[in-house]
Amino acid sequence: MAKSKSKSSTTMAATADKFDLYQQSVQTPEHEVEFFEQAYREAYKRKPLTLREDFCGTFAVCCKWVASSPRRTAVGVDLCSETLQWGRDHNLTKLKPAQQKRVTLLEQDVRAGNTEPVDVLAAQNFSFWIFKTRPEVVEYFKIARSHLNDQGIMVMDMMGGGECFNEDHTDKRTIKKGKKGFDYHWKQESFNPITADASFSISFKFPDGSKLKRAFEYHWRFWTIPEVREMLAEAGFRESHVYWERENEEDPELDGGWYRCGAADSDPSWICYIIAIK
């Protein structure tokens, strides 16, 4: 009876790998590499070769970057040893030995120390929102700028729209169908309009009814596009551009391309890029 009870109590959530689920749900390294190259070419008319990924987590983007060209190198910077180790075990090992040598990992604060200057510095997944005051963000942007070559760009993504301020709103998506599939839940836990403090969480739901609740939690300052662009200018960047996704006119169901835009339609939930040019 005890053995049977133990077997029946094992759920999909209990055996799930949260980092693998995150990568399947949130990250598209191939797209990021393509976009970095697009934005860099539009700024400097040449191919970027060196990348620094701040808040890199499992550094899947670093790995895809070096795999995309034998001339490319990448540096990943993150504070979390557990996340970095997962990336070593599951992402780095998929690369060829020669490619692995072109990935450097630093377990440290993104504001600490220095690295060789790079063409592209990425701070993705709203990660710099962990800095909640203007002086903190400006300081980080100045440090990020110092890590760039004379011809360098910084890449950040941003989100917004009314749904982002609705407490208890959950965006639910099926990532993988079938008995071994799962759903992704992005929840707006709280928002303080006076301080712009916001908390979000990621949970996963499985076909057996089990849930991996709050697998990841984020406690950020909700920054806006104009604020970020003003702080980039204050930090010394020459200019910045907003890239907005346009629909594919021939087939609206397909993703469109990313273009520099000075205006965009209001949307209850949107994501864009900000590119800062040194």
PDB file of C-alpha atoms in Angstrom:
ATOM      1  CA  MET A   1       0.000   0.000   0.000  1.00  0.00           C
ATOM      2  CA  ALA A   2       2.792   2.403   0.915  1.00  0.00           C
ATOM      3  CA  LYS A   3       4.570   1.705  -2.366  1.00  0.00           C
ATOM      4  CA  SER A   4       1.380   2.217  -4.360  1.00  0.00           C
ATOM      5  CA  LYS A   5       0.636   5.470  -2.567  1.00  0.00           C
ATOM      6  CA  SER A   6       4.143   6.760  -3.261  1.00  0.00           C
ATOM      7  CA  LYS A   7       3.845   5.920  -6.941  1.00  0.00           C
ATOM      8  CA  SER A   8       0.481   7.619  -7.328  1.00  0.00           C
ATOM      9  CA  SER A   9       1.637  10.742  -5.553  1.00  0.00           C
ATOM     10  CA  THR A  10       4.378  11.420  -8.124  1.00  0.00           C
ATOM     11  CA  THR A  11       3.090  14.184 -10.360  1.00  0.00           C
ATOM     12  CA  MET A  12       4.437  15.747 -13.513  1.00  0.00           C
ATOM     13  CA  ALA A  13       5.006  18.962 -11.588  1.00  0.00           C
ATOM     14  CA  ALA A  14       7.111  17.139  -9.010  1.00  0.00           C
ATOM     15  CA  THR A  15       9.484  15.799 -11.638  1.00  0.00           C
ATOM     16  CA  ALA A  16       9.525  18.833 -13.931  1.00  0.00           C
ATOM     17  CA  ASP A  17      12.689  20.781 -14.730  1.00  0.00           C
ATOM     18  CA  LYS A  18      11.749  24.436 -14.313  1.00  0.00           C
ATOM     19  CA  PHE A  19      14.705  25.735 -16.305  1.00  0.00           C
ATOM     20  CA  ASP A  20      13.836  23.536 -19.276  1.00  0.00           C
ATOM     21  CA  LEU A  21      10.212  24.655 -19.081  1.00  0.00           C
ATOM     22  CA  TYR A  22      11.339  28.288 -18.955  1.00  0.00           C
ATOM     23  CA  GLN A  23      13.505  27.970 -22.038  1.00  0.00           C
ATOM     24  CA  GLN A  24      10.693  26.293 -23.981  1.00  0.00           C
ATOM     25  CA  SER A  25       8.178  28.938 -22.909  1.00  0.00           C
ATOM     26  CA  VAL A  26      10.083  32.200 -22.911  1.00  0.00           C
ATOM     27  CA  GLN A  27      13.254  32.006 -24.951  1.00  0.00           C
ATOM     28  CA  THR A  28      13.848  31.883 -28.705  1.00  0.00           C
ATOM     29  CA  PRO A  29      17.638  32.189 -28.986  1.00  0.00           C
ATOM     30  CA  GLU A  30      17.601  31.877 -32.779  1.00  0.00           C
ATOM     31  CA  HIS A  31      15.346  34.903 -33.049  1.00  0.00           C
ATOM     32  CA  GLU A  32      17.436  36.923 -30.582  1.00  0.00           C
ATOM     33  CA  VAL A  33      20.627  36.291 -32.544  1.00  0.00           C
ATOM     34  CA  GLU A  34      18.907  37.273 -35.790  1.00  0.00           C
ATOM     35  CA  PHE A  35      17.519  40.448 -34.247  1.00  0.00           C
ATOM     36  CA  PHE A  36      20.849  41.444 -32.683  1.00  0.00           C
ATOM     37  CA  GLU A  37      22.439  41.140 -36.102  1.00  0.00           C
ATOM     38  CA  GLN A  38      19.641  43.125 -37.765  1.00  0.00           C
ATOM     39  CA  ALA A  39      19.830  45.968 -35.242  1.00  0.00           C
ATOM     40  CA  TYR A  40      23.617  46.093 -35.386  1.00  0.00           C
ATOM     41  CA  ARG A  41      23.726  46.127 -39.195  1.00  0.00           C
ATOM     42  CA  GLU A  42      21.180  48.944 -39.267  1.00  0.00           C
ATOM     43  CA  ALA A  43      23.403  50.924 -36.913  1.00  0.00           C
ATOM     44  CA  TYR A  44      26.862  50.170 -38.318  1.00  0.00           C
ATOM     45  CA  LYS A  45      26.441  48.355 -41.674  1.00  0.00           C
ATOM     46  CA  ARG A  46      28.484  45.322 -40.664  1.00  0.00           C
ATOM     47  CA  LYS A  47      28.180  41.954 -38.922  1.00  0.00           C
ATOM     48  CA  PRO A  48      28.575  41.908 -35.113  1.00  0.00           C
ATOM     49  CA  LEU A  49      30.999  39.345 -33.737  1.00  0.00           C
ATOM     50  CA  THR A  50      31.143  39.760 -29.954  1.00  0.00           C
ATOM     51  CA  LEU A  51      28.299  39.512 -27.444  1.00  0.00           C
ATOM     52  CA  ARG A  52      27.934  40.122 -23.727  1.00  0.00           C
ATOM     53  CA  GLU A  53      24.686  38.789 -22.237  1.00  0.00           C
ATOM     54  CA  ASP A  54      23.913  40.418 -18.885  1.00  0.00           C
ATOM     55  CA  PHE A  55      21.493  38.586 -16.551  1.00  0.00           C
ATOM     56  CA  CYS A  56      22.207  35.625 -18.836  1.00  0.00           C
ATOM     57  CA  GLY A  57      20.561  32.884 -16.746  1.00  0.00           C
ATOM     58  CA  THR A  58      21.071  29.608 -18.609  1.00  0.00           C
ATOM     59  CA  PHE A  59      22.890  31.598 -21.343  1.00  0.00           C
ATOM     60  CA  ALA A  60      21.076  29.906 -24.209  1.00  0.00           C
ATOM     61  CA  VAL A  61      21.538  33.054 -26.293  1.00  0.00           C
ATOM     62  CA  CYS A  62      25.319  32.987 -25.750  1.00  0.00           C
ATOM     63  CA  CYS A  63      25.411  29.406 -26.979  1.00  0.00           C
ATOM     64  CA  LYS A  64      23.322  30.122 -30.052  1.00  0.00           C
ATOM     65  CA  TRP A  65      25.477  33.184 -30.781  1.00  0.00           C
ATOM     66  CA  VAL A  66      28.781  31.264 -30.926  1.00  0.00           C
ATOM     67  CA  ALA A  67      27.148  28.447 -32.884  1.00  0.00           C
ATOM     68  CA  SER A  68      26.013  30.920 -35.544  1.00  0.00           C
ATOM     69  CA  SER A  69      29.555  31.785 -36.684  1.00  0.00           C
ATOM     70  CA  PRO A  70      33.068  30.448 -36.020  1.00  0.00           C
ATOM     71  CA  ARG A  71      34.212  34.044 -35.558  1.00  0.00           C
ATOM     72  CA  ARG A  72      31.811  34.848 -32.755  1.00  0.00           C
ATOM     73  CA  THR A  73      32.499  34.927 -29.005  1.00  0.00           C
ATOM     74  CA  ALA A  74      30.149  35.451 -26.076  1.00  0.00           C
ATOM     75  CA  VAL A  75      30.358  36.423 -22.414  1.00  0.00           C
ATOM     76  CA  GLY A  76      27.489  35.537 -20.050  1.00  0.00           C
ATOM     77  CA  VAL A  77      27.123  37.338 -16.717  1.00  0.00           C
ATOM     78  CA  ASP A  78      24.770  36.264 -13.933  1.00  0.00           C
ATOM     79  CA  LEU A  79      24.688  36.078 -10.126  1.00  0.00           C
ATOM     80  CA  CYS A  80      22.880  32.737  -9.793  1.00  0.00           C
ATOM     81  CA  SER A  81      25.240  29.761  -9.602  1.00  0.00           C
ATOM     82  CA  GLU A  82      22.388  27.234  -9.900  1.00  0.00           C
ATOM     83  CA  THR A  83      21.132  28.751 -13.143  1.00  0.00           C
ATOM     84  CA  LEU A  84      24.606  29.006 -14.645  1.00  0.00           C
ATOM     85  CA  GLN A  85      25.348  25.390 -13.756  1.00  0.00           C
ATOM     86  CA  TRP A  86      22.134  24.234 -15.411  1.00  0.00           C
ATOM     87  CA  GLY A  87      23.247  26.066 -18.532  1.00  0.00           C
ATOM     88  CA  ARG A  88      26.645  24.382 -18.406  1.00  0.00           C
ATOM     89  CA  ASP A  89      24.996  20.964 -18.089  1.00  0.00           C
ATOM     90  CA  HIS A  90      22.262  21.416 -20.695  1.00  0.00           C
ATOM     91  CA  ASN A  91      23.249  24.174 -23.133  1.00  0.00           C
ATOM     92  CA  LEU A  92      27.026  24.366 -23.182  1.00  0.00           C
ATOM     93  CA  THR A  93      27.402  20.604 -23.545  1.00  0.00           C
ATOM     94  CA  LYS A  94      25.406  20.690 -26.792  1.00  0.00           C
ATOM     95  CA  LEU A  95      28.097  22.802 -28.432  1.00  0.00           C
ATOM     96  CA  LYS A  96      31.181  21.444 -30.126  1.00  0.00           C
ATOM     97  CA  PRO A  97      34.384  21.706 -28.044  1.00  0.00           C
ATOM     98  CA  ALA A  98      35.712  24.554 -30.195  1.00  0.00           C
ATOM     99  CA  GLN A  99      32.425  26.453 -29.737  1.00  0.00           C
ATOM    100  CA  GLN A 100      32.442  25.899 -25.980  1.00  0.00           C
ATOM    101  CA  LYS A 101      35.825  27.614 -25.768  1.00  0.00           C
ATOM    102  CA  ARG A 102      34.290  30.758 -27.224  1.00  0.00           C
ATOM    103  CA  VAL A 103      31.800  31.089 -24.331  1.00  0.00           C
ATOM    104  CA  THR A 104      32.992  32.787 -21.141  1.00  0.00           C
ATOM    105  CA  LEU A 105      30.849  32.760 -17.991  1.00  0.00           C
ATOM    106  CA  LEU A 106      31.129  35.205 -15.093  1.00  0.00           C
ATOM    107  CA  GLU A 107      29.247  34.608 -11.851  1.00  0.00           C
ATOM    108  CA  GLN A 108      28.979  38.191 -10.647  1.00  0.00           C
ATOM    109  CA  ASP A 109      26.849  41.319 -10.479  1.00  0.00           C
ATOM    110  CA  VAL A 110      26.487  42.856 -13.936  1.00  0.00           C
ATOM    111  CA  ARG A 111      27.823  46.106 -12.467  1.00  0.00           C
ATOM    112  CA  ALA A 112      30.994  44.505 -11.098  1.00  0.00           C
ATOM    113  CA  GLY A 113      34.356  44.130 -12.791  1.00  0.00           C
ATOM    114  CA  ASN A 114      35.039  44.599 -16.447  1.00  0.00           C
ATOM    115  CA  THR A 115      35.301  42.581 -19.638  1.00  0.00           C
ATOM    116  CA  GLU A 116      36.727  43.152 -23.074  1.00  0.00           C
ATOM    117  CA  PRO A 117      34.483  45.526 -25.070  1.00  0.00           C
ATOM    118  CA  VAL A 118      31.860  43.876 -27.263  1.00  0.00           C
ATOM    119  CA  ASP A 119      29.746  44.747 -30.283  1.00  0.00           C
ATOM    120  CA  VAL A 120      26.417  43.830 -28.654  1.00  0.00           C
ATOM    121  CA  LEU A 121      25.429  43.940 -24.989  1.00  0.00           C
ATOM    122  CA  ALA A 122      22.040  42.368 -24.273  1.00  0.00           C
ATOM    123  CA  ALA A 123      19.921  42.808 -21.149  1.00  0.00           C
ATOM    124  CA  GLN A 124      16.853  40.748 -22.012  1.00  0.00           C
ATOM    125  CA  ASN A 125      13.621  39.651 -20.355  1.00  0.00           C
ATOM    126  CA  PHE A 126      13.135  42.997 -18.566  1.00  0.00           C
ATOM    127  CA  SER A 127      15.947  41.991 -16.232  1.00  0.00           C
ATOM    128  CA  PHE A 128      17.348  45.471 -15.621  1.00  0.00           C
ATOM    129  CA  TRP A 129      13.988  46.378 -14.067  1.00  0.00           C
ATOM    130  CA  ILE A 130      15.450  44.904 -10.889  1.00  0.00           C
ATOM    131  CA  PHE A 131      17.027  48.356 -10.471  1.00  0.00           C
ATOM    132  CA  LYS A 132      14.205  50.412  -8.977  1.00  0.00           C
ATOM    133  CA  THR A 133      15.636  53.941  -8.835  1.00  0.00           C
ATOM    134  CA  ARG A 134      16.759  56.262 -11.581  1.00  0.00           C
ATOM    135  CA  PRO A 135      20.346  56.585 -10.229  1.00  0.00           C
ATOM    136  CA  GLU A 136      20.688  52.773 -10.176  1.00  0.00           C
ATOM    137  CA  VAL A 137      19.532  52.407 -13.773  1.00  0.00           C
ATOM    138  CA  VAL A 138      21.692  55.268 -15.036  1.00  0.00           C
ATOM    139  CA  GLU A 139      24.693  53.773 -13.243  1.00  0.00           C
ATOM    140  CA  TYR A 140      24.030  50.392 -14.859  1.00  0.00           C
ATOM    141  CA  PHE A 141      23.624  51.961 -18.299  1.00  0.00           C
ATOM    142  CA  LYS A 142      26.937  53.816 -17.897  1.00  0.00           C
ATOM    143  CA  ILE A 143      28.687  50.570 -16.954  1.00  0.00           C
ATOM    144  CA  ALA A 144      27.015  48.747 -19.853  1.00  0.00           C
ATOM    145  CA  ARG A 145      28.146  51.490 -22.233  1.00  0.00           C
ATOM    146  CA  SER A 146      31.731  51.099 -20.992  1.00  0.00           C
ATOM    147  CA  HIS A 147      31.585  47.430 -22.013  1.00  0.00           C
ATOM    148  CA  LEU A 148      30.850  48.307 -25.641  1.00  0.00           C
ATOM    149  CA  ASN A 149      33.208  48.835 -28.544  1.00  0.00           C
ATOM    150  CA  ASP A 150      33.234  52.270 -30.139  1.00  0.00           C
ATOM    151  CA  GLN A 151      30.777  50.780 -32.588  1.00  0.00           C
ATOM    152  CA  GLY A 152      28.498  49.001 -30.150  1.00  0.00           C
ATOM    153  CA  ILE A 153      24.814  48.646 -29.291  1.00  0.00           C
ATOM    154  CA  MET A 154      22.877  47.738 -26.164  1.00  0.00           C
ATOM    155  CA  VAL A 155      19.706  45.658 -26.615  1.00  0.00           C
ATOM    156  CA  MET A 156      16.807  45.584 -24.165  1.00  0.00           C
ATOM    157  CA  ASP A 157      13.239  44.389 -24.420  1.00  0.00           C
ATOM    158  CA  MET A 158      10.290  46.186 -22.841  1.00  0.00           C
ATOM    159  CA  MET A 159       6.679  45.317 -22.121  1.00  0.00           C
ATOM    160  CA  GLY A 160       3.588  47.342 -21.379  1.00  0.00           C
ATOM    161  CA  GLY A 161      -0.125  47.788 -21.917  1.00  0.00           C
ATOM    162  CA  GLY A 162      -3.095  47.950 -19.579  1.00  0.00           C
ATOM    163  CA  GLU A 163      -3.119  44.244 -18.814  1.00  0.00           C
ATOM    164  CA  CYS A 164       0.309  44.587 -17.181  1.00  0.00           C
ATOM    165  CA  PHE A 165      -1.244  46.692 -14.427  1.00  0.00           C
ATOM    166  CA  ASN A 166      -4.236  44.461 -13.716  1.00  0.00           C
ATOM    167  CA  GLU A 167      -3.565  42.535 -10.523  1.00  0.00           C
ATOM    168  CA  ASP A 168      -4.310  38.797 -10.720  1.00  0.00           C
ATOM    169  CA  HIS A 169      -4.397  38.912 -14.522  1.00  0.00           C
ATOM    170  CA  THR A 170      -2.864  35.723 -15.937  1.00  0.00           C
ATOM    171  CA  ASP A 171      -1.693  35.182 -19.493  1.00  0.00           C
ATOM    172  CA  LYS A 172      -2.127  31.475 -20.248  1.00  0.00           C
ATOM    173  CA  ARG A 173      -0.517  29.705 -23.182  1.00  0.00           C
ATOM    174  CA  THR A 174      -0.181  26.069 -24.202  1.00  0.00           C
ATOM    175  CA  ILE A 175       3.488  25.539 -24.994  1.00  0.00           C
ATOM    176  CA  LYS A 176       3.372  21.848 -25.806  1.00  0.00           C
ATOM    177  CA  LYS A 177       0.315  19.695 -26.450  1.00  0.00           C
ATOM    178  CA  GLY A 178      -0.262  16.072 -25.551  1.00  0.00           C
ATOM    179  CA  LYS A 179       0.282  13.867 -22.532  1.00  0.00           C
ATOM    180  CA  LYS A 180       3.782  15.224 -22.027  1.00  0.00           C
ATOM    181  CA  GLY A 181       2.812  18.790 -22.749  1.00  0.00           C
ATOM    182  CA  PHE A 182       2.347  21.776 -20.448  1.00  0.00           C
ATOM    183  CA  ASP A 183       0.811  25.222 -20.125  1.00  0.00           C
ATOM    184  CA  TYR A 184       2.638  28.423 -19.245  1.00  0.00           C
ATOM    185  CA  HIS A 185       1.019  30.959 -16.888  1.00  0.00           C
ATOM    186  CA  TRP A 186       2.408  34.489 -16.606  1.00  0.00           C
ATOM    187  CA  LYS A 187       0.664  36.247 -13.711  1.00  0.00           C
ATOM    188  CA  GLN A 188       0.602  39.895 -12.712  1.00  0.00           C
ATOM    189  CA  GLU A 189       0.719  39.421  -8.952  1.00  0.00           C
ATOM    190  CA  SER A 190       0.675  43.049  -7.833  1.00  0.00           C
ATOM    191  CA  PHE A 191       1.216  46.604  -9.004  1.00  0.00           C
ATOM    192  CA  ASN A 192       1.659  49.779  -6.928  1.00  0.00           C
ATOM    193  CA  PRO A 193       0.824  52.829  -9.080  1.00  0.00           C
ATOM    194  CA  ILE A 194       2.517  55.196  -6.629  1.00  0.00           C
ATOM    195  CA  THR A 195       5.949  53.536  -6.742  1.00  0.00           C
ATOM    196  CA  ALA A 196       5.529  51.501  -9.971  1.00  0.00           C
ATOM    197  CA  ASP A 197       6.674  48.432  -8.022  1.00  0.00           C
ATOM    198  CA  ALA A 198       5.368  45.308  -9.740  1.00  0.00           C
ATOM    199  CA  SER A 199       5.519  41.596  -9.003  1.00  0.00           C
ATOM    200  CA  PHE A 200       5.092  38.839 -11.564  1.00  0.00           C
ATOM    201  CA  SER A 201       5.314  35.058 -11.482  1.00  0.00           C
ATOM    202  CA  ILE A 202       5.620  32.150 -13.877  1.00  0.00           C
ATOM    203  CA  SER A 203       3.784  28.895 -13.164  1.00  0.00           C
ATOM    204  CA  PHE A 204       3.316  25.732 -15.196  1.00  0.00           C
ATOM    205  CA  LYS A 205       0.317  23.399 -15.452  1.00  0.00           C
ATOM    206  CA  PHE A 206       0.477  19.786 -16.638  1.00  0.00           C
ATOM    207  CA  PRO A 207      -1.992  17.305 -18.211  1.00  0.00           C
ATOM    208  CA  ASP A 208      -2.275  15.326 -14.962  1.00  0.00           C
ATOM    209  CA  GLY A 209      -3.702  18.435 -13.286  1.00  0.00           C
ATOM    210  CA  SER A 210      -0.600  19.183 -11.233  1.00  0.00           C
ATOM    211  CA  LYS A 211       0.939  22.662 -11.136  1.00  0.00           C
ATOM    212  CA  LEU A 212       4.405  24.023 -10.552  1.00  0.00           C
ATOM    213  CA  LYS A 213       3.331  27.239  -8.862  1.00  0.00           C
ATOM    214  CA  ARG A 214       5.525  30.321  -8.894  1.00  0.00           C
ATOM    215  CA  ALA A 215       8.491  28.510 -10.382  1.00  0.00           C
ATOM    216  CA  PHE A 216       9.926  31.958 -11.031  1.00  0.00           C
ATOM    217  CA  GLU A 217       9.099  35.245  -9.309  1.00  0.00           C
ATOM    218  CA  TYR A 218      10.079  38.776 -10.272  1.00  0.00           C
ATOM    219  CA  HIS A 219       9.911  41.948  -8.231  1.00  0.00           C
ATOM    220  CA  TRP A 220      10.609  44.923 -10.460  1.00  0.00           C
ATOM    221  CA  ARG A 221      10.134  48.624 -11.009  1.00  0.00           C
ATOM    222  CA  PHE A 222       7.870  49.006 -14.032  1.00  0.00           C
ATOM    223  CA  TRP A 223       9.799  51.357 -16.300  1.00  0.00           C
ATOM    224  CA  THR A 224       8.348  52.979 -19.414  1.00  0.00           C
ATOM    225  CA  ILE A 225       9.922  53.481 -22.827  1.00  0.00           C
ATOM    226  CA  PRO A 226      10.357  57.283 -22.491  1.00  0.00           C
ATOM    227  CA  GLU A 227      11.971  56.895 -19.056  1.00  0.00           C
ATOM    228  CA  VAL A 228      14.439  54.304 -20.335  1.00  0.00           C
ATOM    229  CA  ARG A 229      15.383  56.372 -23.374  1.00  0.00           C
ATOM    230  CA  GLU A 230      15.946  59.440 -21.217  1.00  0.00           C
ATOM    231  CA  MET A 231      18.199  57.454 -18.876  1.00  0.00           C
ATOM    232  CA  LEU A 232      20.148  56.024 -21.804  1.00  0.00           C
ATOM    233  CA  ALA A 233      20.828  59.548 -23.041  1.00  0.00           C
ATOM    234  CA  GLU A 234      21.868  60.592 -19.535  1.00  0.00           C
ATOM    235  CA  ALA A 235      24.263  57.638 -19.432  1.00  0.00           C
ATOM    236  CA  GLY A 236      25.975  58.899 -22.585  1.00  0.00           C
ATOM    237  CA  PHE A 237      24.460  56.870 -25.411  1.00  0.00           C
ATOM    238  CA  ARG A 238      24.408  58.813 -28.674  1.00  0.00           C
ATOM    239  CA  GLU A 239      20.892  57.754 -29.649  1.00  0.00           C
ATOM    240  CA  SER A 240      18.257  55.105 -29.051  1.00  0.00           C
ATOM    241  CA  HIS A 241      15.572  53.522 -31.199  1.00  0.00           C
ATOM    242  CA  VAL A 242      12.374  51.608 -30.478  1.00  0.00           C
ATOM    243  CA  TYR A 243      11.732  48.514 -32.549  1.00  0.00           C
ATOM    244  CA  TRP A 244       8.076  47.516 -32.849  1.00  0.00           C
ATOM    245  CA  GLU A 245       6.744  44.379 -34.503  1.00  0.00           C
ATOM    246  CA  ARG A 246       4.603  44.856 -37.580  1.00  0.00           C
ATOM    247  CA  GLU A 247       2.161  42.233 -38.778  1.00  0.00           C
ATOM    248  CA  ASN A 248       2.807  40.255 -41.912  1.00  0.00           C
ATOM    249  CA  GLU A 249       0.511  41.990 -44.405  1.00  0.00           C
ATOM    250  CA  GLU A 250       0.189  38.897 -46.587  1.00  0.00           C
ATOM    251  CA  ASP A 251      -0.719  36.613 -43.660  1.00  0.00           C
ATOM    252  CA  PRO A 252      -1.711  38.344 -40.357  1.00  0.00           C
ATOM    253  CA  GLU A 253      -1.398  35.056 -38.486  1.00  0.00           C
ATOM    254  CA  LEU A 254       2.332  34.993 -39.159  1.00  0.00           C
ATOM    255  CA  ASP A 255       4.829  37.060 -37.204  1.00  0.00           C
ATOM    256  CA  GLY A 256       5.973  40.179 -38.940  1.00  0.00           C
ATOM    257  CA  GLY A 257       9.304  41.930 -38.779  1.00  0.00           C
ATOM    258  CA  TRP A 258      10.792  44.350 -36.270  1.00  0.00           C
ATOM    259  CA  TYR A 259      11.150  47.950 -37.397  1.00  0.00           C
ATOM    260  CA  ARG A 260      12.232  51.258 -35.931  1.00  0.00           C
ATOM    261  CA  CYS A 261       9.098  53.179 -35.017  1.00  0.00           C
ATOM    262  CA  GLY A 262       8.301  56.606 -33.617  1.00  0.00           C
ATOM    263  CA  ALA A 263       4.673  55.764 -32.879  1.00  0.00           C
ATOM    264  CA  ALA A 264       2.599  52.645 -32.252  1.00  0.00           C
ATOM    265  CA  ASP A 265      -1.035  51.718 -31.692  1.00  0.00           C
ATOM    266  CA  SER A 266      -2.230  51.292 -28.137  1.00  0.00           C
ATOM    267  CA  ASP A 267      -2.422  47.640 -27.154  1.00  0.00           C
ATOM    268  CA  PRO A 268      -3.487  45.901 -23.911  1.00  0.00           C
ATOM    269  CA  SER A 269      -0.255  43.885 -23.962  1.00  0.00           C
ATOM    270  CA  TRP A 270       2.821  44.628 -26.044  1.00  0.00           C
ATOM    271  CA  ILE A 271       6.535  43.858 -26.226  1.00  0.00           C
ATOM    272  CA  CYS A 272       9.184  45.874 -28.020  1.00  0.00           C
ATOM    273  CA  TYR A 273      12.940  46.380 -28.176  1.00  0.00           C
ATOM    274  CA  ILE A 274      14.998  49.414 -27.313  1.00  0.00           C
ATOM    275  CA  ILE A 275      18.364  49.678 -29.055  1.00  0.00           C
ATOM    276  CA  ALA A 276      20.908  52.101 -27.614  1.00  0.00           C
ATOM    277  CA  ILE A 277      23.742  53.153 -29.917  1.00  0.00           C
ATOM    278  CA  LYS A 278      27.065  54.130 -28.397  1.00  0.00           C
TER     279      LYS A 278
END
